[in-house]
Short mmCIF file of C-alpha atoms in Angstrom, two decimals:
data_model
loop_
_atom_site.label_atom_id
_atom_site.label_comp_id
_atom_site.label_asym_id
_atom_site.label_seq_id
_atom_site.Cartn_x
_atom_site.Cartn_y
_atom_site.Cartn_z
CA MET A 242 142.26 87.41 76.72
CA PRO A 243 142.82 85.32 73.59
CA ILE A 244 140.34 82.57 72.75
CA TYR A 245 141.86 79.20 72.01
CA ASN A 246 139.76 77.60 69.34
CA VAL A 247 141.89 74.50 69.18
CA ARG A 248 143.66 72.77 72.02
CA GLU A 249 144.95 69.46 70.84
CA LEU A 250 147.89 67.23 71.48
CA LEU A 251 151.06 67.82 69.53
CA ALA A 252 153.92 65.52 68.80
CA PHE A 253 157.25 66.45 70.28
CA PRO A 254 159.36 68.38 67.76
CA PRO A 255 162.40 66.47 66.48
CA GLY A 256 165.73 67.10 68.13
CA ASP A 257 169.33 66.23 67.45
CA ASN A 258 168.51 62.52 67.87
CA THR A 259 165.56 60.24 68.43
CA THR A 260 165.69 60.58 72.22
CA GLU A 261 165.76 64.35 72.22
CA THR A 262 163.25 67.11 71.42
CA ILE A 263 163.61 70.88 71.21
CA ILE A 264 160.79 72.99 72.64
CA ASN A 265 161.21 76.78 72.46
CA ASN A 266 164.95 76.35 71.87
CA VAL A 267 165.33 74.17 74.98
CA HIS A 268 166.49 70.54 74.72
CA PHE A 269 164.35 67.93 76.52
CA ASN A 270 164.79 64.21 76.94
CA VAL A 271 161.87 62.45 75.30
CA THR A 272 162.27 59.39 77.49
CA ALA A 273 162.01 61.51 80.66
CA LEU A 274 158.99 63.37 79.27
CA ASN A 275 157.20 60.11 78.52
CA LEU A 276 158.22 58.68 81.90
CA TYR A 277 156.54 61.53 83.74
CA ASN A 278 153.61 61.62 81.30
CA TYR A 279 154.21 65.14 79.97
CA THR A 280 152.28 66.21 76.90
CA LEU A 281 152.77 69.18 74.60
CA TYR A 282 149.59 71.11 73.79
CA SER A 283 148.79 73.50 70.98
CA ASN A 284 148.45 76.44 73.37
CA ASN A 285 152.22 76.21 74.01
CA THR A 286 151.96 74.49 77.39
CA LEU A 287 153.66 71.37 78.67
CA SER A 288 151.53 69.49 81.20
CA ASN A 289 151.10 66.07 82.82
CA GLY A 290 147.78 66.82 84.58
CA SER A 291 149.46 67.79 87.86
CA ASN A 292 151.97 70.38 86.66
CA CYS A 293 151.63 72.75 83.75
CA TRP A 294 154.43 74.94 82.33
CA LEU A 295 154.54 77.73 79.78
CA THR A 296 156.83 77.05 76.80
CA PHE A 297 156.73 80.11 74.54
CA ASP A 298 158.54 83.43 74.16
CA ALA A 299 160.68 84.09 77.23
CA PHE A 300 159.36 81.06 79.13
CA GLN A 301 162.06 78.42 78.72
CA PRO A 302 161.86 75.83 81.48
CA THR A 303 164.54 73.16 81.90
CA MET A 304 163.76 69.61 82.99
CA MET A 305 166.11 67.55 85.12
CA ALA A 306 166.47 63.78 84.90
CA ASN A 307 164.34 63.29 88.03
CA GLY A 308 161.41 65.25 86.52
CA THR A 309 162.10 68.53 88.33
CA PHE A 310 161.71 71.74 86.32
CA ILE A 311 164.02 74.70 86.70
CA ASN A 312 163.12 78.24 85.65
CA GLY A 313 159.56 77.15 84.97
CA THR A 314 156.44 79.36 84.98
CA SER A 315 153.11 77.80 85.85
CA CYS A 316 150.25 77.99 83.40
CA TYR A 317 148.03 79.36 86.18
CA ASP A 318 150.17 82.44 86.85
CA PRO A 319 148.92 85.86 85.67
CA TYR A 320 150.05 86.58 82.15
CA PHE A 321 147.53 88.79 80.35
CA GLY A 322 146.52 92.32 81.28
CA ILE A 323 143.29 93.31 83.00
CA SER A 324 140.43 93.37 80.54
CA SER A 325 136.79 94.48 80.80
CA ARG A 326 135.84 91.67 83.19
CA GLY A 327 138.59 92.55 85.65
CA GLY A 328 138.14 96.33 85.30
CA LEU A 329 134.42 96.20 85.99
CA GLY A 330 135.13 93.75 88.79
CA ILE A 331 137.38 96.28 90.50
CA LEU A 332 134.72 98.99 90.09
CA PHE A 333 131.94 96.92 91.65
CA ALA A 334 134.21 95.59 94.38
CA CYS A 335 134.92 99.19 95.44
CA LEU A 336 131.22 100.11 95.26
CA PHE A 337 130.15 97.11 97.35
CA GLY A 338 132.91 97.81 99.85
CA LEU A 339 131.79 101.43 100.16
CA SER A 340 128.21 100.34 100.73
CA ILE A 341 129.26 98.31 103.78
CA MET A 342 130.21 101.50 105.62
CA PHE A 343 126.81 103.11 104.98
CA THR A 344 125.02 99.88 105.83
CA LEU A 345 126.69 99.83 109.25
CA ILE A 346 125.66 103.45 109.82
CA ASN A 347 122.04 102.70 108.97
CA LEU A 348 122.12 99.53 111.04
CA ARG A 349 123.14 101.52 114.10
CA LYS A 350 120.56 104.22 113.36
CA HIS A 351 117.54 101.97 112.82
CA GLY A 352 118.59 99.17 115.16
CA ARG A 353 118.81 101.31 118.31
CA LEU A 354 116.02 101.08 120.87
CA PHE A 355 114.39 104.12 122.48
CA LEU A 356 111.38 102.19 123.76
CA PRO A 357 111.12 98.93 125.70
CA ASN A 358 111.45 95.89 123.47
CA GLU A 359 108.12 94.24 122.67
CA LYS A 360 107.51 90.57 122.03
CA ARG A 361 105.21 91.32 119.10
CA PHE A 362 107.63 93.76 117.44
CA THR A 363 111.18 92.62 118.15
CA ALA A 364 114.23 94.74 117.50
CA VAL A 365 115.98 92.07 115.41
CA GLY A 366 113.10 92.16 112.93
CA ARG A 367 114.13 95.60 111.70
CA ARG A 368 117.82 94.65 111.60
CA TRP A 369 117.63 91.61 109.32
CA GLN A 370 117.45 93.77 106.21
CA TRP A 371 120.82 95.36 107.00
CA TYR A 372 122.38 92.02 107.96
CA TRP A 373 121.53 90.58 104.55
CA MET A 374 122.85 93.70 102.83
CA LEU A 375 126.20 93.19 104.54
CA PHE A 376 126.25 89.59 103.34
CA VAL A 377 125.42 90.54 99.73
CA ALA A 378 128.03 93.33 99.69
CA ALA A 379 130.72 90.94 100.95
CA CYS A 380 129.86 88.42 98.21
CA GLY A 381 129.92 91.19 95.61
CA MET A 382 133.36 92.31 96.72
CA ILE A 383 134.81 88.80 96.47
CA SER A 384 133.17 88.22 93.10
CA GLY A 385 134.56 91.47 91.69
CA ILE A 386 138.09 90.93 93.00
CA THR A 387 138.36 87.37 91.67
CA GLY A 388 137.32 88.63 88.23
CA ILE A 389 140.78 90.21 87.93
CA ASP A 390 142.51 86.83 87.87
CA VAL A 391 139.97 85.47 85.39
CA ASP A 392 141.31 88.01 82.90
CA ARG A 393 144.98 87.68 83.78
CA ASP A 394 145.48 83.91 84.08
CA TYR A 395 146.82 82.19 81.00
CA VAL A 396 144.85 79.03 81.74
CA LEU A 397 141.55 79.18 83.60
CA SER A 398 141.55 77.74 87.10
CA VAL A 399 140.08 78.55 90.52
CA PRO A 400 139.28 82.31 89.94
CA ILE A 401 136.45 81.56 87.47
CA VAL A 402 134.98 79.14 90.03
CA LEU A 403 135.18 81.68 92.89
CA GLN A 404 133.64 84.48 90.85
CA SER A 405 130.78 82.28 89.65
CA PHE A 406 130.19 80.86 93.14
CA PHE A 407 129.87 84.23 94.86
CA SER A 408 127.88 85.73 91.97
CA TYR A 409 125.20 83.09 92.39
CA LEU A 410 125.43 83.32 96.18
CA MET A 411 124.27 86.94 95.95
CA ILE A 412 120.89 85.90 94.49
CA PRO A 413 119.37 84.28 97.63
CA GLY A 414 120.99 87.07 99.68
CA ILE A 415 119.40 89.88 97.69
CA LEU A 416 116.08 88.00 97.71
CA ALA A 417 116.20 87.93 101.51
CA THR A 418 117.15 91.61 101.61
CA VAL A 419 114.12 92.73 99.61
CA TRP A 420 111.86 90.33 101.49
CA GLU A 421 112.92 91.66 104.89
CA ALA A 422 112.45 95.24 103.68
CA VAL A 423 108.89 94.50 102.48
CA ARG A 424 107.98 92.42 105.55
CA HIS A 425 109.31 95.01 107.96
CA TRP A 426 107.48 97.83 106.18
CA GLY A 427 104.23 95.95 106.78
CA SER A 428 105.23 95.30 110.39
CA TRP A 429 105.89 99.01 110.86
CA GLN A 430 102.43 99.88 109.55
CA GLU A 431 100.93 97.33 111.93
CA ARG A 432 102.90 98.72 114.85
CA GLN A 433 101.63 102.25 114.28
CA ILE A 434 98.02 101.06 114.22
CA TYR A 435 98.56 98.84 117.25
CA ASP A 436 100.13 101.71 119.20
CA HIS A 437 97.07 103.85 118.51
CA ASP A 438 94.52 101.12 119.26
CA PRO A 439 95.86 97.80 120.70
CA PHE A 440 92.52 96.02 120.18
CA SER A 441 92.08 96.81 116.49
CA LEU A 442 94.47 94.08 115.22
CA PRO A 443 93.91 90.71 116.92
CA GLN A 444 96.49 87.96 116.55
CA ASP A 445 94.10 85.10 115.82
CA ASP A 446 92.45 86.29 112.61
CA LYS A 447 93.08 85.56 108.93
CA ARG A 448 95.52 88.43 108.61
CA ALA A 449 97.75 87.12 111.39
CA SER A 450 97.61 83.61 109.94
CA HIS A 451 98.87 84.84 106.56
CA GLU A 452 101.66 86.79 108.20
CA PHE A 453 102.73 83.65 110.05
CA TYR A 454 102.96 81.44 106.96
CA MET A 455 104.34 83.93 104.41
CA PRO A 456 107.91 83.99 105.86
CA LEU A 457 107.93 80.18 105.90
CA VAL A 458 106.90 80.01 102.25
CA PHE A 459 109.41 82.62 101.14
CA TYR A 460 112.40 81.12 102.93
CA MET A 461 111.44 77.68 101.66
CA PHE A 462 111.79 78.94 98.06
CA ALA A 463 114.94 80.93 98.88
CA TRP A 464 116.68 77.98 100.52
CA LEU A 465 115.61 75.65 97.72
CA ASN A 466 117.23 78.08 95.30
CA PHE A 467 120.37 77.96 97.42
CA PHE A 468 120.51 74.16 97.59
CA MET A 469 119.80 73.77 93.89
CA ILE A 470 122.69 75.98 92.79
CA ILE A 471 125.40 76.29 95.43
CA PRO A 472 126.17 72.73 96.70
CA ARG A 473 127.55 71.25 93.49
CA SER A 474 130.80 70.53 91.70
CA TRP A 475 132.12 73.70 90.08
CA THR A 476 135.28 72.14 88.62
CA ALA A 477 133.81 71.84 85.12
CA LEU A 478 133.92 75.64 84.75
CA GLU A 479 137.70 75.52 84.67
CA TYR A 480 137.66 73.51 81.44
CA GLN A 481 137.16 76.39 79.03
CA ARG A 482 140.65 76.29 77.56
CA SER A 483 139.30 75.43 74.12
CA LEU A 484 136.03 75.51 72.25
CA GLN A 485 135.76 71.76 72.52
CA GLN A 486 136.11 71.86 76.29
CA GLN A 487 133.48 74.59 76.56
CA ASN A 488 130.94 72.64 74.53
CA THR A 489 131.55 69.26 76.13
CA LEU A 490 132.27 70.11 79.77
CA ALA A 491 131.53 73.71 80.83
CA LYS A 492 128.32 74.36 78.87
CA PRO A 493 126.40 71.23 79.98
CA SER A 494 127.33 71.96 83.60
CA ALA A 495 126.26 75.61 83.42
CA THR A 496 122.92 74.94 81.72
CA ASP A 497 121.82 71.81 83.56
CA SER A 498 118.41 71.29 85.16
CA ARG A 499 119.55 72.43 88.61
CA PHE A 500 120.40 75.93 87.39
CA LYS A 501 117.05 76.11 85.60
CA ALA A 502 115.13 74.93 88.65
CA GLY A 503 117.01 77.39 90.86
CA GLY A 504 116.00 80.29 88.62
CA PHE A 505 112.30 79.40 88.73
CA LEU A 506 112.43 78.92 92.51
CA ALA A 507 113.86 82.41 92.80
CA PHE A 508 110.94 83.69 90.72
CA LEU A 509 108.48 82.00 93.11
CA ALA A 510 110.22 83.71 96.01
CA TRP A 511 109.82 87.03 94.17
CA CYS A 512 106.08 86.34 93.76
CA THR A 513 105.86 85.76 97.52
CA ILE A 514 107.43 89.18 98.10
CA CYS A 515 104.83 90.82 95.85
CA TYR A 516 102.02 89.03 97.68
CA SER A 517 103.39 90.19 101.05
CA LEU A 518 103.44 93.80 99.85
CA ARG A 519 99.88 93.52 98.55
CA HIS A 520 98.81 91.95 101.85
CA SER A 521 100.27 94.83 103.89
CA ILE A 522 98.62 97.50 101.72
CA HIS A 523 95.29 95.66 101.87
CA TYR A 524 95.15 95.45 105.67
CA TYR A 525 97.07 98.53 106.81
CA LYS A 526 96.04 101.16 104.26
CA PRO A 527 92.61 102.54 103.26
CA ARG A 528 90.77 100.08 101.04
CA ASN A 529 89.58 100.81 97.51
CA ARG A 530 86.62 99.18 95.78
CA GLY A 531 87.05 97.65 92.34
CA GLN A 532 90.05 96.18 90.56
CA LEU A 533 91.09 99.43 88.90
CA ASN A 534 90.82 101.41 92.14
CA SER A 535 92.69 98.68 93.99
CA PHE A 536 95.54 98.86 91.47
CA VAL A 537 95.62 102.65 91.72
CA GLY A 538 95.60 102.41 95.51
CA PHE A 539 98.46 99.89 95.36
CA LEU A 540 100.58 102.32 93.34
CA LYS A 541 99.55 105.18 95.64
CA TYR A 542 100.38 103.55 98.96
CA CYS A 543 103.33 101.41 97.84
CA PRO A 544 106.60 103.03 98.97
CA THR A 545 108.82 104.17 96.13
CA LYS A 546 111.84 102.33 97.47
CA LEU A 547 109.99 99.01 97.50
CA LEU A 548 108.55 99.52 94.03
CA LEU A 549 112.02 100.25 92.61
CA THR A 550 113.83 97.43 94.40
CA ILE A 551 111.21 94.81 93.49
CA THR A 552 111.51 95.82 89.84
CA LEU A 553 115.31 95.61 89.94
CA LEU A 554 115.09 92.24 91.67
CA LEU A 555 112.92 90.96 88.84
CA VAL A 556 115.65 91.96 86.36
CA VAL A 557 118.21 89.92 88.32
CA ILE A 558 115.95 86.86 88.42
CA LEU A 559 115.06 87.03 84.72
CA TYR A 560 118.75 87.23 83.82
CA ASP A 561 119.41 84.25 86.07
CA ILE A 562 116.75 82.22 84.26
CA ALA A 563 117.95 83.33 80.82
CA SER A 564 121.57 82.45 81.57
CA SER A 565 120.54 78.92 82.54
CA PHE A 566 119.19 78.42 78.99
CA VAL A 567 121.49 80.60 76.84
CA TRP A 568 125.18 79.78 77.28
CA SER A 569 126.42 82.86 75.42
CA VAL A 570 125.09 85.27 78.11
CA SER A 571 125.93 83.12 81.10
CA PRO A 572 128.23 84.62 83.77
CA LEU A 573 129.93 81.20 83.92
CA LYS A 574 131.33 81.67 80.38
CA PHE A 575 134.64 83.45 80.76
CA ASP A 576 134.43 85.10 77.32
CA GLY A 577 130.67 85.60 77.28
CA GLY A 578 130.87 89.35 77.63
CA ALA A 579 131.27 91.27 80.86
CA GLY A 580 128.37 93.56 80.04
CA TRP A 581 125.81 90.81 80.53
CA MET A 582 127.13 89.70 83.90
CA TYR A 583 127.73 93.15 85.40
CA GLY A 584 124.93 95.00 83.62
CA LEU A 585 122.12 92.58 84.46
CA GLY A 586 123.62 90.86 87.50
CA HIS A 587 125.84 93.06 89.67
CA ALA A 588 124.47 96.49 88.72
CA PRO A 589 120.81 95.86 89.75
CA ILE A 590 121.97 94.30 93.01
CA PHE A 591 124.13 97.30 93.82
CA LEU A 592 121.29 99.68 92.92
CA ILE A 593 118.99 97.82 95.34
CA ILE A 594 121.53 98.29 98.13
CA ALA A 595 122.06 101.95 97.19
CA ILE A 596 118.31 102.67 97.27
CA TYR A 597 117.97 101.20 100.74
CA GLU A 598 120.99 103.18 101.90
CA ILE A 599 119.48 106.46 100.69
CA TRP A 600 116.07 105.81 102.21
CA GLY A 601 117.70 104.57 105.39
CA TYR A 602 119.45 107.91 105.69
CA LEU A 603 116.18 109.81 105.13
CA ASP A 604 113.82 107.72 107.27
CA PRO A 605 113.82 108.33 111.04
CA ASN A 606 114.30 105.76 113.76
CA GLU A 607 110.99 103.97 114.32
CA ASP A 608 111.01 104.34 118.09
CA ARG A 609 111.55 108.08 117.80
CA ALA A 610 108.85 108.35 115.16
CA LEU A 611 106.49 106.47 117.48
CA LEU A 612 107.30 108.80 120.37
CA LYS A 613 106.59 111.77 118.12
CA GLN A 614 103.22 110.29 117.11
CA ARG A 615 102.32 109.73 120.76
CA ALA A 616 103.16 113.34 121.56
CA GLU A 617 101.00 114.55 118.67
CA ARG A 618 98.08 112.40 119.85
CA GLY A 619 98.53 113.76 123.37
CA ARG A 620 98.39 117.35 122.11
CA ALA A 621 95.28 116.55 120.06
CA ILE A 622 93.53 115.03 123.10
CA ASP A 623 94.50 118.03 125.24
CA ALA A 624 93.07 120.34 122.59
CA GLU A 625 89.78 118.41 122.58
CA LEU A 626 89.59 118.62 126.37
CA ARG A 627 90.69 122.27 126.27
CA LEU A 628 93.66 121.60 128.47
CA ALA A 629 96.53 124.06 128.26
CA LYS A 630 100.03 122.82 128.64
CA LYS A 631 101.72 124.28 131.68
CA PRO A 632 105.00 126.14 131.23
CA THR A 633 108.28 124.51 132.14
CA TRP A 634 108.67 126.56 135.33
CA TRP A 635 105.31 125.35 136.64
CA SER A 636 106.68 122.04 137.90
CA LYS A 637 109.23 123.86 140.03
CA MET A 638 106.56 126.04 141.67
CA SER A 639 103.92 123.36 142.23
CA GLY A 640 105.71 121.36 144.93
CA ASP A 641 108.23 118.67 145.34
CA ARG A 642 108.41 116.38 142.33
CA HIS A 643 110.20 113.59 144.19
CA LEU A 644 107.20 112.80 146.42
CA THR A 645 105.22 109.62 145.96
CA ASN A 646 101.47 109.58 145.32
CA GLU A 647 100.72 108.90 148.99
CA GLN A 648 102.97 111.74 150.08
CA ARG A 649 101.27 114.10 147.64
CA LEU A 650 97.85 113.20 149.09
CA LYS A 651 99.15 113.93 152.60
CA GLU A 652 100.57 117.18 151.28
CA LEU A 653 97.17 118.18 149.89
CA ALA A 654 95.44 117.18 153.13
CA SER A 655 97.85 119.27 155.19
CA GLU A 656 97.18 122.28 152.98
CA VAL A 657 93.41 121.95 153.55
CA GLY A 658 93.95 121.45 157.29
CA GLY A 659 93.04 118.89 159.93
CA GLY A 660 95.82 116.41 159.19
CA ARG A 661 99.20 115.52 160.50
CA ALA A 662 101.81 118.15 159.86
CA THR A 663 104.11 117.16 157.05
CA ALA A 664 107.86 117.22 156.98
CA ARG A 665 107.72 120.19 154.64
CA ASN A 666 105.77 122.32 157.17
CA ILE A 667 108.10 121.27 159.97
CA THR A 668 111.09 122.29 157.91
CA ARG A 669 109.41 125.58 157.12
CA ALA A 670 108.68 126.20 160.81
CA ILE A 671 112.27 125.44 161.73
CA GLU A 672 113.57 127.73 159.02
CA LEU A 673 111.30 130.61 160.14
CA GLY A 674 112.46 130.72 163.74
CA GLU A 675 114.00 128.99 166.70
CA MET A 676 112.28 125.92 168.00
CA PRO A 677 111.36 126.22 171.78
CA PRO A 678 113.01 123.69 174.09
CA LEU A 679 110.96 120.74 175.20
CA PRO A 680 109.90 120.67 178.91
CA SER A 681 111.64 118.19 181.16
CA PRO A 682 109.65 115.35 182.72
CA GLU A 683 110.05 116.98 186.18
CA GLN A 684 108.64 120.26 184.94
CA GLY A 685 105.73 118.71 183.14
CA ASN A 686 104.27 120.35 180.14
CA GLY A 687 104.46 123.77 181.72
CA GLY A 688 101.61 125.00 179.65
CA GLY A 689 103.67 124.83 176.48
CA GLU A 690 102.55 123.01 173.31
CA ASP A 691 104.49 120.25 171.63
CA PRO A 692 105.26 121.43 168.08
CA PHE A 693 105.53 117.85 166.88
CA ARG A 694 101.97 116.97 167.81
CA ASP A 695 98.71 118.11 166.31
CA ASP A 696 95.83 119.70 168.22
CA GLY A 697 93.95 116.49 168.86
CA GLU A 698 96.89 114.71 170.35
CA ALA A 699 97.86 117.75 172.44
CA GLN A 700 94.31 118.00 173.87
CA LEU A 701 94.23 114.27 174.64
CA LEU A 702 97.66 114.43 176.24
CA GLY A 703 96.60 117.45 178.34
CA GLU A 704 93.52 115.68 179.60
CA ARG A 705 95.56 112.65 180.54
CA ARG A 706 98.07 114.80 182.40
CA GLN A 707 95.27 116.65 184.31
CA HIS A 708 93.67 113.36 185.25
CA ALA A 709 97.01 111.99 186.42
CA ARG A 710 97.62 115.21 188.42
CA ALA A 711 94.15 114.95 190.05
CA GLU A 712 94.77 111.35 190.98
CA SER A 713 98.14 112.23 192.47
CA VAL A 714 96.50 115.06 194.49
CA ALA A 715 93.76 112.71 195.73
CA ASP A 716 96.30 110.12 196.71
CA SER A 717 98.32 112.72 198.60
CA ASP A 718 95.15 113.90 200.44
CA ASP A 719 94.26 110.32 201.38
CA SER A 720 97.77 109.62 202.60
CA SER A 721 97.82 112.82 204.74
CA GLY A 722 94.39 111.97 206.22
CA ARG A 723 95.45 108.52 207.13
CA ALA A 724 98.62 109.85 208.75
CA ARG A 725 96.58 112.40 210.77
CA SER A 726 94.16 109.72 211.99
CA GLU A 727 97.00 107.46 212.95
CA ARG A 728 98.63 110.26 214.99
CA THR A 729 95.32 110.91 216.75
CA LEU A 730 94.91 107.27 217.59
CA SER A 731 98.46 107.07 218.93
CA VAL A 732 97.84 110.12 221.19
CA VAL A 733 94.63 108.68 222.52
CA ALA A 734 96.25 105.36 223.20
CA SER A 735 99.09 106.99 225.16
CA GLN A 736 96.72 108.81 227.62
CA PRO A 737 95.58 106.79 230.74
CA GLN A 738 92.00 105.70 230.66
CA GLN A 739 89.75 106.37 233.63
CA VAL A 740 87.85 103.43 235.00
CA ARG A 741 84.34 104.19 235.83
#
């Protein structure tokens, strides 16, 4: 894209008469141009502040008496070819778009639950990292795509604003991404210790207090960075159509105190991330005595992915601070060099996302890893107690698995003897042979045994039946005796009595 060193007002070229001017071999009425406040600029454009038209080479607009232009080409239409800014923008837009697919895969992998959700370790806590990565990738795509029109437009307009807006919007997003990765790594270390011994990490000590306040401090700095940079007027960036406009309008806006303050707030957020990582290693990893040993232990226990991403994040923040002081390397300067913006801005951010994608593919799901650790602890305890694991066919030979605990106790009691027969023994007795018919009430027991009663009940029932039979026999004897005595009395009464 050419650089316009001078953009000044020009007088209308003379025409055939005093009321006419010829611009790019096209006749214009000077009175109509002045009426509608059109001005001719040195960059071969004709503009009145609302409309801007190209007036060079093949661009030959015609103006009607009512101010309407025919065959006109706007100054904000694409004219130049894609340069380094647009080419690199396409490359990074494709890379960020490709990362979204892998981020969704890792989000599904690490966000799934295989254990009941716990209040202390929520499922959304391990998903926030991937949510922020999606946000950053979307901003990177928009920033890269809009860089195409920054190269192609003849006069700068909205594309430079959109690219700058989404470039700076990636900074709080990538800060939150790295923070959530570091915080969740510490939470994962805590969860493993808590699963092994729930009473080893209380929630009312100094460690828990720090872990409560650290997220508040970090997000305070991150949101302050956001409010210092994003909610502002970005219109001044469009006025880079000449060197004078850059120095008087765009440069003061791009290097003001709000951009400087936003850069230092981002650095404070980065320091909070480092403190959180040091806190997790101090409490959840073996401790080392001495400053040198503590530093060596920090490097030993710090995950490689976190060490790399924190370093890359520092590069992004330092470039952000430097660009707020040095206008020549600022991403807001359209001709400042694409290498600075993409090399120190977009490239480290993409590398951070790529590192998390790779480690997300290699690391297992936390719930499954926890289940595996529980199984290993169970095998170790069995080995200490000298318990051998039964084969898989043992459960099929050791009884019914669908029974409750009470039913299993009854089953054991029936095997020892002296208890009520269980349904399993009844079924076995039925399957072994025919079940004898029950005696009718008229026939009595008939000497047979009730298969549905145990020995105690059968003995008690037999005694009751014998007692009832004895009572019935006694009653029948009494009734027959009484009948015999009554017949005797009736016979005696019927015979005549002799009077002495």
